PDB file of C-alpha atoms in Angstrom:
ATOM      1  CA  MET A 208     -13.464 -10.840  15.993  1.00 87.00           C
ATOM      2  CA  LEU A 209     -11.079  -7.877  16.025  1.00 93.00           C
ATOM      3  CA  ARG A 210      -7.847  -9.814  16.471  1.00 94.00           C
ATOM      4  CA  ASN A 211      -6.325 -12.484  14.244  1.00 94.00           C
ATOM      5  CA  GLY A 212      -7.015 -16.094  15.112  1.00 90.00           C
ATOM      6  CA  ASN A 213      -5.159 -19.268  14.257  1.00 90.00           C
ATOM      7  CA  GLU A 214      -7.164 -19.724  11.049  1.00 88.00           C
ATOM      8  CA  THR A 215      -8.487 -16.269  10.140  1.00 90.00           C
ATOM      9  CA  PHE A 216      -7.474 -12.641  10.026  1.00 95.00           C
ATOM     10  CA  GLY A 217      -9.268 -10.311  12.424  1.00 95.00           C
ATOM     11  CA  LEU A 218     -11.376  -7.326  11.457  1.00 96.00           C
ATOM     12  CA  VAL A 219      -8.616  -4.786  12.178  1.00 97.00           C
ATOM     13  CA  THR A 220      -6.136  -6.607   9.920  1.00 97.00           C
ATOM     14  CA  ILE A 221      -8.771  -6.941   7.199  1.00 98.00           C
ATOM     15  CA  LEU A 222      -9.659  -3.238   7.371  1.00 98.00           C
ATOM     16  CA  PHE A 223      -5.990  -2.232   7.210  1.00 98.00           C
ATOM     17  CA  HIS A 224      -5.524  -4.516   4.190  1.00 98.00           C
ATOM     18  CA  TRP A 225      -8.451  -3.192   2.149  1.00 98.00           C
ATOM     19  CA  ILE A 226      -8.124   0.488   3.100  1.00 99.00           C
ATOM     20  CA  ILE A 227      -4.420   0.469   2.206  1.00 99.00           C
ATOM     21  CA  ALA A 228      -5.161  -1.442  -1.016  1.00 98.00           C
ATOM     22  CA  LEU A 229      -7.805   1.084  -2.091  1.00 98.00           C
ATOM     23  CA  LEU A 230      -5.572   4.005  -1.116  1.00 98.00           C
ATOM     24  CA  PHE A 231      -2.698   2.578  -3.155  1.00 99.00           C
ATOM     25  CA  ILE A 232      -4.858   2.034  -6.245  1.00 98.00           C
ATOM     26  CA  GLY A 233      -6.334   5.518  -5.857  1.00 98.00           C
ATOM     27  CA  GLN A 234      -2.836   6.953  -5.519  1.00 99.00           C
ATOM     28  CA  LEU A 235      -1.765   5.262  -8.750  1.00 98.00           C
ATOM     29  CA  VAL A 236      -4.721   6.768 -10.591  1.00 98.00           C
ATOM     30  CA  LEU A 237      -4.161  10.192  -9.032  1.00 98.00           C
ATOM     31  CA  GLY A 238      -0.417  10.107  -9.720  1.00 97.00           C
ATOM     32  CA  VAL A 239      -0.941   9.268 -13.385  1.00 96.00           C
ATOM     33  CA  THR A 240      -3.753  11.816 -13.711  1.00 97.00           C
ATOM     34  CA  THR A 241      -1.525  14.640 -12.455  1.00 95.00           C
ATOM     35  CA  GLN A 242       0.765  14.039 -15.436  1.00 92.00           C
ATOM     36  CA  TRP A 243      -2.062  14.363 -17.982  1.00 95.00           C
ATOM     37  CA  VAL A 244      -3.599  17.578 -16.650  1.00 96.00           C
ATOM     38  CA  HIS A 245      -2.667  20.702 -18.600  1.00 95.00           C
ATOM     39  CA  SER A 246      -4.058  23.272 -16.171  1.00 97.00           C
ATOM     40  CA  MET A 247      -1.291  24.230 -13.721  1.00 95.00           C
ATOM     41  CA  ALA A 248      -3.868  25.238 -11.090  1.00 96.00           C
ATOM     42  CA  LEU A 249      -5.644  21.869 -11.306  1.00 97.00           C
ATOM     43  CA  GLN A 250      -2.326  20.036 -11.373  1.00 96.00           C
ATOM     44  CA  PHE A 251      -1.263  21.832  -8.173  1.00 95.00           C
ATOM     45  CA  VAL A 252      -4.499  20.794  -6.428  1.00 96.00           C
ATOM     46  CA  LEU A 253      -4.194  17.173  -7.605  1.00 97.00           C
ATOM     47  CA  ILE A 254      -0.567  16.978  -6.481  1.00 96.00           C
ATOM     48  CA  GLN A 255      -1.529  18.322  -3.048  1.00 96.00           C
ATOM     49  CA  TRP A 256      -4.212  15.625  -2.813  1.00 97.00           C
ATOM     50  CA  HIS A 257      -1.679  13.029  -3.966  1.00 98.00           C
ATOM     51  CA  LYS A 258       0.702  14.164  -1.228  1.00 98.00           C
ATOM     52  CA  SER A 259      -2.090  14.151   1.383  1.00 98.00           C
ATOM     53  CA  PHE A 260      -3.147  10.607   0.544  1.00 98.00           C
ATOM     54  CA  GLY A 261       0.519   9.586   0.358  1.00 98.00           C
ATOM     55  CA  PHE A 262       1.086  10.740   3.940  1.00 98.00           C
ATOM     56  CA  LEU A 263      -2.094   8.918   4.963  1.00 98.00           C
ATOM     57  CA  LEU A 264      -0.835   5.777   3.213  1.00 98.00           C
ATOM     58  CA  LEU A 265       2.503   6.061   5.008  1.00 98.00           C
ATOM     59  CA  GLY A 266       0.826   6.527   8.393  1.00 98.00           C
ATOM     60  CA  LEU A 267      -1.566   3.620   7.885  1.00 99.00           C
ATOM     61  CA  SER A 268       1.266   1.381   6.670  1.00 99.00           C
ATOM     62  CA  ILE A 269       3.252   2.143   9.831  1.00 99.00           C
ATOM     63  CA  LEU A 270       0.186   1.440  11.995  1.00 99.00           C
ATOM     64  CA  ARG A 271      -0.474  -1.772  10.069  1.00 98.00           C
ATOM     65  CA  LEU A 272       3.070  -2.983  10.680  1.00 98.00           C
ATOM     66  CA  ALA A 273       2.764  -2.146  14.373  1.00 98.00           C
ATOM     67  CA  TRP A 274      -0.563  -3.989  14.532  1.00 98.00           C
ATOM     68  CA  ALA A 275       0.849  -6.996  12.671  1.00 97.00           C
ATOM     69  CA  GLY A 276       3.647  -7.174  15.236  1.00 96.00           C
ATOM     70  CA  THR A 277       1.081  -7.728  17.993  1.00 97.00           C
ATOM     71  CA  GLN A 278      -0.968 -10.357  16.165  1.00 96.00           C
ATOM     72  CA  THR A 279      -0.928 -14.092  15.711  1.00 93.00           C
ATOM     73  CA  ARG A 280      -0.179 -14.996  12.117  1.00 92.00           C
ATOM     74  CA  PRO A 281      -2.952 -17.330  10.906  1.00 92.00           C
ATOM     75  CA  ARG A 282      -1.730 -20.719   9.769  1.00 92.00           C
ATOM     76  CA  ALA A 283      -1.145 -21.111   6.056  1.00 91.00           C
ATOM     77  CA  VAL A 284      -3.955 -22.715   4.101  1.00 91.00           C
ATOM     78  CA  ALA A 285      -3.309 -26.454   3.750  1.00 91.00           C
ATOM     79  CA  THR A 286      -3.360 -26.322  -0.064  1.00 92.00           C
ATOM     80  CA  LEU A 287      -0.214 -24.154  -0.126  1.00 93.00           C
ATOM     81  CA  GLY A 288       3.016 -26.015  -0.772  1.00 94.00           C
ATOM     82  CA  LYS A 289       6.388 -24.913   0.593  1.00 96.00           C
ATOM     83  CA  VAL A 290       7.277 -22.939  -2.528  1.00 96.00           C
ATOM     84  CA  GLU A 291       3.913 -21.126  -2.534  1.00 95.00           C
ATOM     85  CA  ARG A 292       4.225 -20.331   1.178  1.00 95.00           C
ATOM     86  CA  PHE A 293       7.690 -18.914   0.641  1.00 97.00           C
ATOM     87  CA  ALA A 294       6.568 -16.924  -2.429  1.00 96.00           C
ATOM     88  CA  ALA A 295       3.591 -15.528  -0.491  1.00 95.00           C
ATOM     89  CA  TRP A 296       5.878 -14.528   2.389  1.00 96.00           C
ATOM     90  CA  VAL A 297       8.327 -12.818   0.000  1.00 98.00           C
ATOM     91  CA  VAL A 298       5.578 -10.905  -1.835  1.00 97.00           C
ATOM     92  CA  GLN A 299       3.836  -9.852   1.389  1.00 96.00           C
ATOM     93  CA  SER A 300       7.132  -8.755   2.955  1.00 97.00           C
ATOM     94  CA  LEU A 301       8.040  -6.761  -0.152  1.00 98.00           C
ATOM     95  CA  LEU A 302       4.607  -5.131  -0.158  1.00 98.00           C
ATOM     96  CA  TYR A 303       5.070  -4.050   3.474  1.00 98.00           C
ATOM     97  CA  LEU A 304       8.485  -2.628   2.599  1.00 98.00           C
ATOM     98  CA  LEU A 305       7.361  -0.908  -0.607  1.00 99.00           C
ATOM     99  CA  LEU A 306       4.295   0.631   1.021  1.00 98.00           C
ATOM    100  CA  LEU A 307       6.732   2.402   3.340  1.00 99.00           C
ATOM    101  CA  ALA A 308       9.439   3.155   0.769  1.00 99.00           C
ATOM    102  CA  LEU A 309       7.072   4.518  -1.898  1.00 99.00           C
ATOM    103  CA  PRO A 310       5.543   7.356   0.162  1.00 99.00           C
ATOM    104  CA  MET A 311       8.940   8.059   1.753  1.00 99.00           C
ATOM    105  CA  ALA A 312      10.416   8.500  -1.747  1.00 99.00           C
ATOM    106  CA  GLY A 313       7.546  10.855  -2.586  1.00 98.00           C
ATOM    107  CA  TRP A 314       8.256  12.824   0.585  1.00 98.00           C
ATOM    108  CA  ALA A 315      11.950  12.948  -0.341  1.00 99.00           C
ATOM    109  CA  LEU A 316      10.967  14.137  -3.838  1.00 98.00           C
ATOM    110  CA  VAL A 317       9.016  17.138  -2.561  1.00 98.00           C
ATOM    111  CA  SER A 318      11.660  17.811   0.104  1.00 98.00           C
ATOM    112  CA  SER A 319      14.468  17.980  -2.474  1.00 98.00           C
ATOM    113  CA  SER A 320      12.453  19.846  -5.113  1.00 98.00           C
ATOM    114  CA  THR A 321      13.831  23.188  -6.217  1.00 97.00           C
ATOM    115  CA  LEU A 322      10.237  24.473  -6.401  1.00 95.00           C
ATOM    116  CA  ASP A 323      10.036  24.584  -2.575  1.00 90.00           C
ATOM    117  CA  VAL A 324       6.251  24.037  -2.508  1.00 93.00           C
ATOM    118  CA  PRO A 325       4.912  23.180   0.961  1.00 93.00           C
ATOM    119  CA  SER A 326       3.037  19.911   1.454  1.00 95.00           C
ATOM    120  CA  PHE A 327      -0.436  20.460   2.869  1.00 91.00           C
ATOM    121  CA  ALA A 328      -2.040  17.387   4.416  1.00 93.00           C
ATOM    122  CA  PHE A 329      -5.708  17.709   3.470  1.00 96.00           C
ATOM    123  CA  ASN A 330      -5.400  21.510   3.755  1.00 92.00           C
ATOM    124  CA  LEU A 331      -5.192  21.111   7.535  1.00 95.00           C
ATOM    125  CA  VAL A 332      -1.509  21.071   8.359  1.00 94.00           C
ATOM    126  CA  ILE A 333       1.782  21.650   6.589  1.00 95.00           C
ATOM    127  CA  ILE A 334       3.990  18.558   6.611  1.00 96.00           C
ATOM    128  CA  PRO A 335       7.612  19.583   7.153  1.00 97.00           C
ATOM    129  CA  ASP A 336      10.154  18.630   4.529  1.00 98.00           C
ATOM    130  CA  LEU A 337      12.766  15.985   5.185  1.00 98.00           C
ATOM    131  CA  PRO A 338      16.218  17.489   5.820  1.00 98.00           C
ATOM    132  CA  LEU A 339      17.448  17.130   2.236  1.00 98.00           C
ATOM    133  CA  VAL A 340      19.375  19.525   0.032  1.00 97.00           C
ATOM    134  CA  ARG A 341      17.197  21.093  -2.643  1.00 98.00           C
ATOM    135  CA  SER A 342      18.746  20.356  -6.010  1.00 98.00           C
ATOM    136  CA  GLU A 343      17.702  19.377  -9.488  1.00 98.00           C
ATOM    137  CA  ALA A 344      19.820  16.210  -9.258  1.00 98.00           C
ATOM    138  CA  GLY A 345      18.203  15.199  -5.962  1.00 98.00           C
ATOM    139  CA  GLU A 346      14.743  15.967  -7.261  1.00 98.00           C
ATOM    140  CA  ASN A 347      15.364  13.881 -10.405  1.00 98.00           C
ATOM    141  CA  PHE A 348      16.746  10.982  -8.368  1.00 99.00           C
ATOM    142  CA  TRP A 349      13.756  10.902  -6.004  1.00 99.00           C
ATOM    143  CA  ARG A 350      11.283  11.375  -8.877  1.00 98.00           C
ATOM    144  CA  GLY A 351      12.754   8.302 -10.586  1.00 98.00           C
ATOM    145  CA  ALA A 352      12.816   6.344  -7.326  1.00 99.00           C
ATOM    146  CA  HIS A 353       9.188   7.250  -6.596  1.00 99.00           C
ATOM    147  CA  LEU A 354       8.133   6.273 -10.121  1.00 98.00           C
ATOM    148  CA  TRP A 355       9.967   2.930 -10.157  1.00 98.00           C
ATOM    149  CA  LEU A 356       8.805   2.059  -6.648  1.00 99.00           C
ATOM    150  CA  ALA A 357       5.240   2.753  -7.843  1.00 98.00           C
ATOM    151  CA  TYR A 358       5.727   0.461 -10.855  1.00 98.00           C
ATOM    152  CA  GLY A 359       7.263  -2.263  -8.690  1.00 98.00           C
ATOM    153  CA  THR A 360       4.533  -2.022  -6.087  1.00 99.00           C
ATOM    154  CA  ALA A 361       1.839  -2.099  -8.777  1.00 98.00           C
ATOM    155  CA  ALA A 362       3.390  -5.233 -10.296  1.00 98.00           C
ATOM    156  CA  LEU A 363       3.515  -6.959  -6.907  1.00 98.00           C
ATOM    157  CA  VAL A 364      -0.067  -5.916  -6.126  1.00 98.00           C
ATOM    158  CA  ALA A 365      -1.195  -7.333  -9.486  1.00 98.00           C
ATOM    159  CA  GLY A 366       0.604 -10.611  -8.743  1.00 97.00           C
ATOM    160  CA  HIS A 367      -0.841 -10.691  -5.227  1.00 97.00           C
ATOM    161  CA  MET A 368      -4.356 -10.135  -6.587  1.00 98.00           C
ATOM    162  CA  GLY A 369      -3.854 -12.723  -9.303  1.00 97.00           C
ATOM    163  CA  ALA A 370      -2.686 -15.317  -6.794  1.00 96.00           C
ATOM    164  CA  ALA A 371      -5.646 -14.610  -4.497  1.00 96.00           C
ATOM    165  CA  LEU A 372      -8.107 -14.931  -7.392  1.00 97.00           C
ATOM    166  CA  ARG A 373      -6.403 -18.121  -8.601  1.00 96.00           C
ATOM    167  CA  HIS A 374      -6.799 -19.650  -5.155  1.00 96.00           C
ATOM    168  CA  HIS A 375     -10.418 -18.553  -4.916  1.00 96.00           C
ATOM    169  CA  PHE A 376     -11.656 -19.604  -8.357  1.00 97.00           C
ATOM    170  CA  TRP A 377      -9.309 -22.409  -9.484  1.00 96.00           C
ATOM    171  CA  VAL A 378      -7.886 -24.000  -6.362  1.00 95.00           C
ATOM    172  CA  GLY A 379     -11.054 -23.404  -4.345  1.00 94.00           C
ATOM    173  CA  ASP A 380      -9.361 -22.830  -0.994  1.00 94.00           C
ATOM    174  CA  ASN A 381      -9.840 -20.140   1.653  1.00 91.00           C
ATOM    175  CA  VAL A 382      -6.907 -17.841   0.867  1.00 93.00           C
ATOM    176  CA  LEU A 383      -9.141 -14.976  -0.299  1.00 94.00           C
ATOM    177  CA  LYS A 384     -12.054 -15.716   2.030  1.00 92.00           C
ATOM    178  CA  ARG A 385      -9.789 -15.259   5.065  1.00 93.00           C
ATOM    179  CA  MET A 386      -9.193 -11.646   4.021  1.00 95.00           C
ATOM    180  CA  LEU A 387     -12.900 -10.998   3.382  1.00 93.00           C
ATOM    181  CA  ARG A 388     -14.572 -12.155   6.582  1.00 88.00           C
ATOM    182  CA  PRO A 389     -12.988 -12.348  10.015  1.00 85.00           C
ATOM    183  CA  SER A 390     -14.870 -14.828  12.151  1.00 63.00           C
ATOM    184  CA  ARG A 391     -17.132 -17.165  10.249  1.00 56.00           C
ATOM    185  CA  GLU A 392     -16.295 -20.799   9.940  1.00 54.00           C
ATOM    186  CA  LEU A 393     -14.306 -21.014   6.745  1.00 50.00           C
ATOM    187  CA  ASP A 394     -15.633 -24.470   5.981  1.00 40.00           C
ATOM    188  CA  GLU A 395     -19.077 -22.984   5.325  1.00 45.00           C
ATOM    189  CA  PRO A 396     -19.946 -22.283   1.708  1.00 45.00           C
ATOM    190  CA  TRP A 397     -19.487 -18.667   0.643  1.00 45.00           C
ATOM    191  CA  ARG A 398     -22.694 -16.636   1.126  1.00 41.00           C
TER     192      ARG A 398
END
C-alpha cells in the first residue's frame, strides 16, 4: 500500500520518514566530525558532503510535506490520551518545521560567509547562494542558528524516538509498528 490508510501509514510516507531520519542522524555525525578534523583539505571535503546532504535533506523534507498534504492522516492509536495526542502533534509539527529551518540556516550560513566558498551538491552542480550580504556578523549569526537548530532538532528526535520505543515496549500498542510496515493487519503479532 503506497498511500496512507485510516489505520496505517503508506509505504511512501514510511520511506520518507526513515530516509529523512537516517539523513538527519548522518548529518549530525558529519557536522560534528567536521569540527574535529585537523586537515583543512579533509575538512573542506567533509563540509561539501555535509552541504550536499543538507540540500538533499531540505529537498526531501519539502517533498515529504507536499506528500503529507495529499494524504489521509491515520487515526491516532486508541491508547493515546488527549494530552499525548496533542504532544505528538506538537513534536511532529516542530520536526517538520525544524527539518526545513535547519538546512535553510545552513544555506544562509554558507551564503553569508566571508570565505565565499561555492556549495557543490554531490560534485554535480553548484547551488547558488541565497541573496545575503557576506559579513562576519551574518556568518556568526547563521552559524549559531544552524548549531542551535541542530541541537533542538536532535532533542526532539530523541524525545520522538523515546516515545515510540515506550509505546512499543511498555504500552504495547501499534504506534511504532505503523511506521514500520504499511499494510499488514496491525492486530497480528509482530513477526
